[in-house]
Coordinates of C-alpha atoms in Angstrom, one line a residue:
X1 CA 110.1 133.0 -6.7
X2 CA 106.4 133.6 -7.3
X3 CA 104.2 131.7 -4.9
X4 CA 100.6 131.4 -3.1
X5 CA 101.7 133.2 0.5
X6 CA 98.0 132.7 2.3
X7 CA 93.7 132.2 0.8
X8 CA 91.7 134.2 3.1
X9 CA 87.8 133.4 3.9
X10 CA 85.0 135.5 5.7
X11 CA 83.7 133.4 8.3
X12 CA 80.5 134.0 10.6
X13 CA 82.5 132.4 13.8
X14 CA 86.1 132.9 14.0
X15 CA 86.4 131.3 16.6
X16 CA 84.8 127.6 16.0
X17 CA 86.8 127.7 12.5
X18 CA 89.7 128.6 14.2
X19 CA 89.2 124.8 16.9
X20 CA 88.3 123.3 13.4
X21 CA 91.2 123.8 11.6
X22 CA 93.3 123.0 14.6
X23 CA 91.7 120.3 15.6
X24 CA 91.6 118.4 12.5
X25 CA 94.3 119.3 10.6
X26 CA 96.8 120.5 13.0
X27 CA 97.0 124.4 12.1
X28 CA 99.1 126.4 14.3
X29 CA 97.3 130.1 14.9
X30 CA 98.9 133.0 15.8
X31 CA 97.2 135.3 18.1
X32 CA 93.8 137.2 16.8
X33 CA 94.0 140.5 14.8
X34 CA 91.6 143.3 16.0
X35 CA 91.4 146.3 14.2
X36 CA 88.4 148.3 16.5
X37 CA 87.9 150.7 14.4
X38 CA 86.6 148.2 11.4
X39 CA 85.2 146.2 13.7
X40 CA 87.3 143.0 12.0
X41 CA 89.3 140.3 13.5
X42 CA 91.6 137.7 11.9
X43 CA 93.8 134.5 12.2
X44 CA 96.7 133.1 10.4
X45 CA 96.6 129.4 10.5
X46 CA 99.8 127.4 9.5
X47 CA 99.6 124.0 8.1
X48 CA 103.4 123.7 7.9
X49 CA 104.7 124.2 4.6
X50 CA 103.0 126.0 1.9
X51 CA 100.5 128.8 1.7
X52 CA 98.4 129.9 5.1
X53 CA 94.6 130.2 5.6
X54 CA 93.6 133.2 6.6
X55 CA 89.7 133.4 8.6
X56 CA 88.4 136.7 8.9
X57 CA 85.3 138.1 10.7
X58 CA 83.8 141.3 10.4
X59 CA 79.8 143.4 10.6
X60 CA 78.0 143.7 7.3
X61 CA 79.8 140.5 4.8
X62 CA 77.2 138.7 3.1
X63 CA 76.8 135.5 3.1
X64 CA 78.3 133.8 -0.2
X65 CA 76.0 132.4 -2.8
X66 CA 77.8 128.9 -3.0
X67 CA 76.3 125.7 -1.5
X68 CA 77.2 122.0 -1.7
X69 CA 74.6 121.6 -4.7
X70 CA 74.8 125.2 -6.4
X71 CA 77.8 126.4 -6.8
X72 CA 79.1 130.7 -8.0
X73 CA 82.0 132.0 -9.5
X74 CA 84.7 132.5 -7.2
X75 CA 87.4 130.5 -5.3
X76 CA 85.0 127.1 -4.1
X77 CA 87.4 124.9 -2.4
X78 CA 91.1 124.2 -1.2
X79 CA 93.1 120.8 -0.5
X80 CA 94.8 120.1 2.4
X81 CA 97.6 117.3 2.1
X82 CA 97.4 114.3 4.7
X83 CA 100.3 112.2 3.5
X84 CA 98.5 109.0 2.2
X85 CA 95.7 107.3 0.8
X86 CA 95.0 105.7 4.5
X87 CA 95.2 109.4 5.5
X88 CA 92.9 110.5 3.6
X89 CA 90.4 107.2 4.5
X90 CA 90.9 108.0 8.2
X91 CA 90.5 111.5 8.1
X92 CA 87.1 111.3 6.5
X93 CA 86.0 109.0 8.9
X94 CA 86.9 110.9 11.7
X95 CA 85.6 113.9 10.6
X96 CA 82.1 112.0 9.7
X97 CA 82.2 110.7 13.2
X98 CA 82.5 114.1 14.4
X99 CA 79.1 114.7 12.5
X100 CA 80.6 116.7 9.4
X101 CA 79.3 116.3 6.3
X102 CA 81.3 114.6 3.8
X103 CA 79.8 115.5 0.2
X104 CA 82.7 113.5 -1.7
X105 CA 83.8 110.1 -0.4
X106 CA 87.3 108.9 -0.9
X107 CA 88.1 108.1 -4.5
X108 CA 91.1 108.7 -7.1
X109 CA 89.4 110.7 -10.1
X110 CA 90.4 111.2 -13.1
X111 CA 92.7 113.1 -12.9
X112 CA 94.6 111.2 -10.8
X113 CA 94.0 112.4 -7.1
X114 CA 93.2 110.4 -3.9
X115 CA 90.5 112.9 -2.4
X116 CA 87.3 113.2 -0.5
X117 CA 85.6 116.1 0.1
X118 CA 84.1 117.7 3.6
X119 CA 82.4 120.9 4.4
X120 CA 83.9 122.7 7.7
X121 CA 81.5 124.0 10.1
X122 CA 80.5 127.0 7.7
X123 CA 80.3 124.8 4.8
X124 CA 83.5 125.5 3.0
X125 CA 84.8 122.6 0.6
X126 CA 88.2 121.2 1.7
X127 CA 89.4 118.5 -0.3
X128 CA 91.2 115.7 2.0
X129 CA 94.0 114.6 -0.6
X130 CA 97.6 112.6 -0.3

């Protein structure tokens, strides 16, 4: 069986991405990777089934050219399932409470998804769906 095992992202702070993700969408981490040598660290985070999220830090990565209005080439956002349309309503809120930005509000396009849209502390899109 072919499948997506994990999506990894370069992250400036490890560590505040790593409370993010648990935090708000219940990841479970396993304990940090540090290879001395390369001066790189990393965390698995599991969000139950499906693929993990891999955050990785390390000297010298450039910062990427995407932002919420211009956007590059490349892998530019992932969904993470809450269960329900309420879900997804009270998550956003929450997380706009919590002063993140929320650059798409809860809506079914057309395509049928229930989604919003928030950028996590280094402004990666995560879409909020059922």
């Amino acid at each position: 069986m072919i499948k997506i095992e994990h999506l990894a992202i370069w992250v400036r702070n490890i560590e505040e991405l790593k409370t993010f993700y648990e935090k708000y969408f219940d990841a479970k981490s396993n304990k940090i990777y540090h290879n001395k040598t390369k001066d790189f660290r990393s965390y698995f985070l599991s969000f139950g089934a499906g693929p993990r999220l891999e955050i990785m830090q390390m000297t010298g990565i450039q910062h990427s050219a995407n932002n919420e209005s211009n956007q590059s080439y490349g892998l530019i956002h992932f969904a993470i399932s809450v269960g329900s349309k309420e879900l997804v309503d009270s998550k956003t809120d929450e997380l706009r409470a919590a002063g993140y930005k929320i650059i798409g509000e809860p809506r079914t396009t057309g395509d049928g998804y229930y989604e919003s849209v928030v950028l996590d502390p280094e402004h990666n899109r995560i879409e909020i769906t059922v």
